[in-house]
């Protein structure tokens, strides 16, 4: 069977969503903890000043705690934001400066735009 690229992407997305749905929230948080233990062991992460991350949805690798830990450790954390179909990179300061954006309910930062993209570690 020859599937078009679009059909292949749809199938992969469906397969990934099915896998994600198979995990309980406890399992997902445990797997996320293991992932971030590995990430924290990377020398580039240890020395990074500016980190681009994301604020996870309920069925994704749980980034909330790790993001806040990076801020607490003195790093500058950045999150993507979409405005008028354009990607913006914004500082993340704290959770109460996030807004939920439709259609997926993704939380985006309302903090200052980060424009020195070449500084992202």
mmCIF file of C-alpha atoms in Angstrom:
data_model
loop_
_atom_site.group_PDB
_atom_site.id
_atom_site.type_symbol
_atom_site.label_atom_id
_atom_site.label_comp_id
_atom_site.label_asym_id
_atom_site.label_seq_id
_atom_site.Cartn_x
_atom_site.Cartn_y
_atom_site.Cartn_z
ATOM 1 C CA UNK A 1 0.000 0.000 0.000
ATOM 2 C CA UNK A 2 1.422 3.386 -1.031
ATOM 3 C CA UNK A 3 0.264 6.124 1.308
ATOM 4 C CA UNK A 4 0.805 9.784 0.548
ATOM 5 C CA UNK A 5 2.965 11.805 2.939
ATOM 6 C CA UNK A 6 -0.166 13.448 4.351
ATOM 7 C CA UNK A 7 -1.779 10.063 4.948
ATOM 8 C CA UNK A 8 1.414 8.730 6.525
ATOM 9 C CA UNK A 9 1.573 11.721 8.890
ATOM 10 C CA UNK A 10 -2.076 11.215 9.873
ATOM 11 C CA UNK A 11 -1.410 7.550 10.600
ATOM 12 C CA UNK A 12 1.696 8.339 12.671
ATOM 13 C CA UNK A 13 -0.206 10.987 14.652
ATOM 14 C CA UNK A 14 -3.016 8.518 15.313
ATOM 15 C CA UNK A 15 -0.535 5.834 16.402
ATOM 16 C CA UNK A 16 1.291 8.248 18.706
ATOM 17 C CA UNK A 17 -1.992 9.450 20.218
ATOM 18 C CA UNK A 18 -3.006 5.858 20.909
ATOM 19 C CA UNK A 19 0.304 5.198 22.639
ATOM 20 C CA UNK A 20 -0.002 8.384 24.698
ATOM 21 C CA UNK A 21 -3.535 7.452 25.760
ATOM 22 C CA UNK A 22 -2.297 4.095 27.023
ATOM 23 C CA UNK A 23 -0.391 5.713 29.921
ATOM 24 C CA UNK A 24 -2.018 6.693 33.198
ATOM 25 C CA UNK A 25 -1.118 10.130 34.546
ATOM 26 C CA UNK A 26 1.040 8.450 37.202
ATOM 27 C CA UNK A 27 2.923 6.455 34.544
ATOM 28 C CA UNK A 28 3.365 9.552 32.396
ATOM 29 C CA UNK A 29 4.793 11.560 35.292
ATOM 30 C CA UNK A 30 7.182 8.724 36.173
ATOM 31 C CA UNK A 31 8.345 8.416 32.567
ATOM 32 C CA UNK A 32 8.710 12.211 32.429
ATOM 33 C CA UNK A 33 10.841 12.132 35.580
ATOM 34 C CA UNK A 34 13.130 9.568 33.935
ATOM 35 C CA UNK A 35 13.369 11.672 30.782
ATOM 36 C CA UNK A 36 14.336 14.786 32.730
ATOM 37 C CA UNK A 37 16.885 12.881 34.796
ATOM 38 C CA UNK A 38 18.584 12.066 31.496
ATOM 39 C CA UNK A 39 18.185 15.623 30.177
ATOM 40 C CA UNK A 40 19.669 17.059 33.368
ATOM 41 C CA UNK A 41 22.776 14.913 32.886
ATOM 42 C CA UNK A 42 23.577 16.541 29.517
ATOM 43 C CA UNK A 43 26.496 18.959 29.814
ATOM 44 C CA UNK A 44 24.882 21.451 27.411
ATOM 45 C CA UNK A 45 21.833 21.642 29.666
ATOM 46 C CA UNK A 46 23.990 22.089 32.760
ATOM 47 C CA UNK A 47 25.824 25.031 31.187
ATOM 48 C CA UNK A 48 22.857 26.544 29.327
ATOM 49 C CA UNK A 49 21.737 30.071 30.125
ATOM 50 C CA UNK A 50 18.730 30.222 27.763
ATOM 51 C CA UNK A 51 16.562 27.126 27.301
ATOM 52 C CA UNK A 52 13.669 26.840 24.874
ATOM 53 C CA UNK A 53 11.035 24.441 26.202
ATOM 54 C CA UNK A 54 7.250 24.108 26.057
ATOM 55 C CA UNK A 55 4.396 23.946 28.547
ATOM 56 C CA UNK A 56 3.025 20.427 28.224
ATOM 57 C CA UNK A 57 -0.515 19.271 27.723
ATOM 58 C CA UNK A 58 -1.913 16.505 29.940
ATOM 59 C CA UNK A 59 -0.916 13.705 27.554
ATOM 60 C CA UNK A 60 2.657 14.892 26.881
ATOM 61 C CA UNK A 61 5.978 14.607 28.678
ATOM 62 C CA UNK A 62 5.248 16.617 31.845
ATOM 63 C CA UNK A 63 7.418 19.744 31.560
ATOM 64 C CA UNK A 64 5.834 21.983 34.209
ATOM 65 C CA UNK A 65 8.014 20.973 37.151
ATOM 66 C CA UNK A 66 11.229 20.896 35.106
ATOM 67 C CA UNK A 67 10.514 24.307 33.581
ATOM 68 C CA UNK A 68 10.016 25.823 37.036
ATOM 69 C CA UNK A 69 13.188 24.130 38.304
ATOM 70 C CA UNK A 70 15.167 25.767 35.487
ATOM 71 C CA UNK A 71 13.886 29.198 36.485
ATOM 72 C CA UNK A 72 14.690 28.500 40.151
ATOM 73 C CA UNK A 73 18.237 27.539 39.168
ATOM 74 C CA UNK A 74 18.772 30.916 37.492
ATOM 75 C CA UNK A 75 18.353 29.900 33.859
ATOM 76 C CA UNK A 76 16.227 31.902 31.431
ATOM 77 C CA UNK A 77 13.420 29.704 30.166
ATOM 78 C CA UNK A 78 11.651 30.468 26.910
ATOM 79 C CA UNK A 79 8.351 29.167 25.553
ATOM 80 C CA UNK A 80 6.892 29.278 22.052
ATOM 81 C CA UNK A 81 3.806 31.325 21.363
ATOM 82 C CA UNK A 82 1.761 31.716 18.181
ATOM 83 C CA UNK A 83 0.370 35.135 17.252
ATOM 84 C CA UNK A 84 -1.380 35.608 13.898
ATOM 85 C CA UNK A 85 0.171 32.368 12.609
ATOM 86 C CA UNK A 86 3.648 33.650 13.479
ATOM 87 C CA UNK A 87 5.942 31.967 15.992
ATOM 88 C CA UNK A 88 7.096 34.149 18.877
ATOM 89 C CA UNK A 89 9.517 33.092 21.572
ATOM 90 C CA UNK A 90 8.689 34.555 24.991
ATOM 91 C CA UNK A 91 10.283 34.483 28.405
ATOM 92 C CA UNK A 92 8.658 32.212 30.969
ATOM 93 C CA UNK A 93 8.611 33.834 34.394
ATOM 94 C CA UNK A 94 5.976 31.927 36.303
ATOM 95 C CA UNK A 95 2.819 29.938 35.740
ATOM 96 C CA UNK A 96 0.390 32.768 36.468
ATOM 97 C CA UNK A 97 1.780 34.602 33.410
ATOM 98 C CA UNK A 98 0.502 31.870 31.081
ATOM 99 C CA UNK A 99 -2.759 32.010 29.162
ATOM 100 C CA UNK A 100 -4.643 29.104 27.636
ATOM 101 C CA UNK A 101 -4.915 29.445 23.851
ATOM 102 C CA UNK A 102 -7.504 27.717 21.688
ATOM 103 C CA UNK A 103 -8.099 25.472 19.849
ATOM 104 C CA UNK A 104 -5.974 23.024 21.887
ATOM 105 C CA UNK A 105 -5.802 24.824 25.234
ATOM 106 C CA UNK A 106 -2.027 25.168 24.987
ATOM 107 C CA UNK A 107 -0.661 27.521 27.617
ATOM 108 C CA UNK A 108 1.514 30.313 26.260
ATOM 109 C CA UNK A 109 3.549 32.960 28.007
ATOM 110 C CA UNK A 110 2.379 36.555 28.123
ATOM 111 C CA UNK A 111 5.824 37.768 29.177
ATOM 112 C CA UNK A 112 8.251 39.790 27.087
ATOM 113 C CA UNK A 113 9.220 38.554 23.603
ATOM 114 C CA UNK A 114 12.724 37.112 23.361
ATOM 115 C CA UNK A 115 14.401 38.366 20.200
ATOM 116 C CA UNK A 116 18.022 37.185 20.545
ATOM 117 C CA UNK A 117 17.312 33.751 19.089
ATOM 118 C CA UNK A 118 21.000 33.017 18.505
ATOM 119 C CA UNK A 119 21.475 33.090 22.316
ATOM 120 C CA UNK A 120 19.248 30.048 22.867
ATOM 121 C CA UNK A 121 21.406 27.213 24.162
#
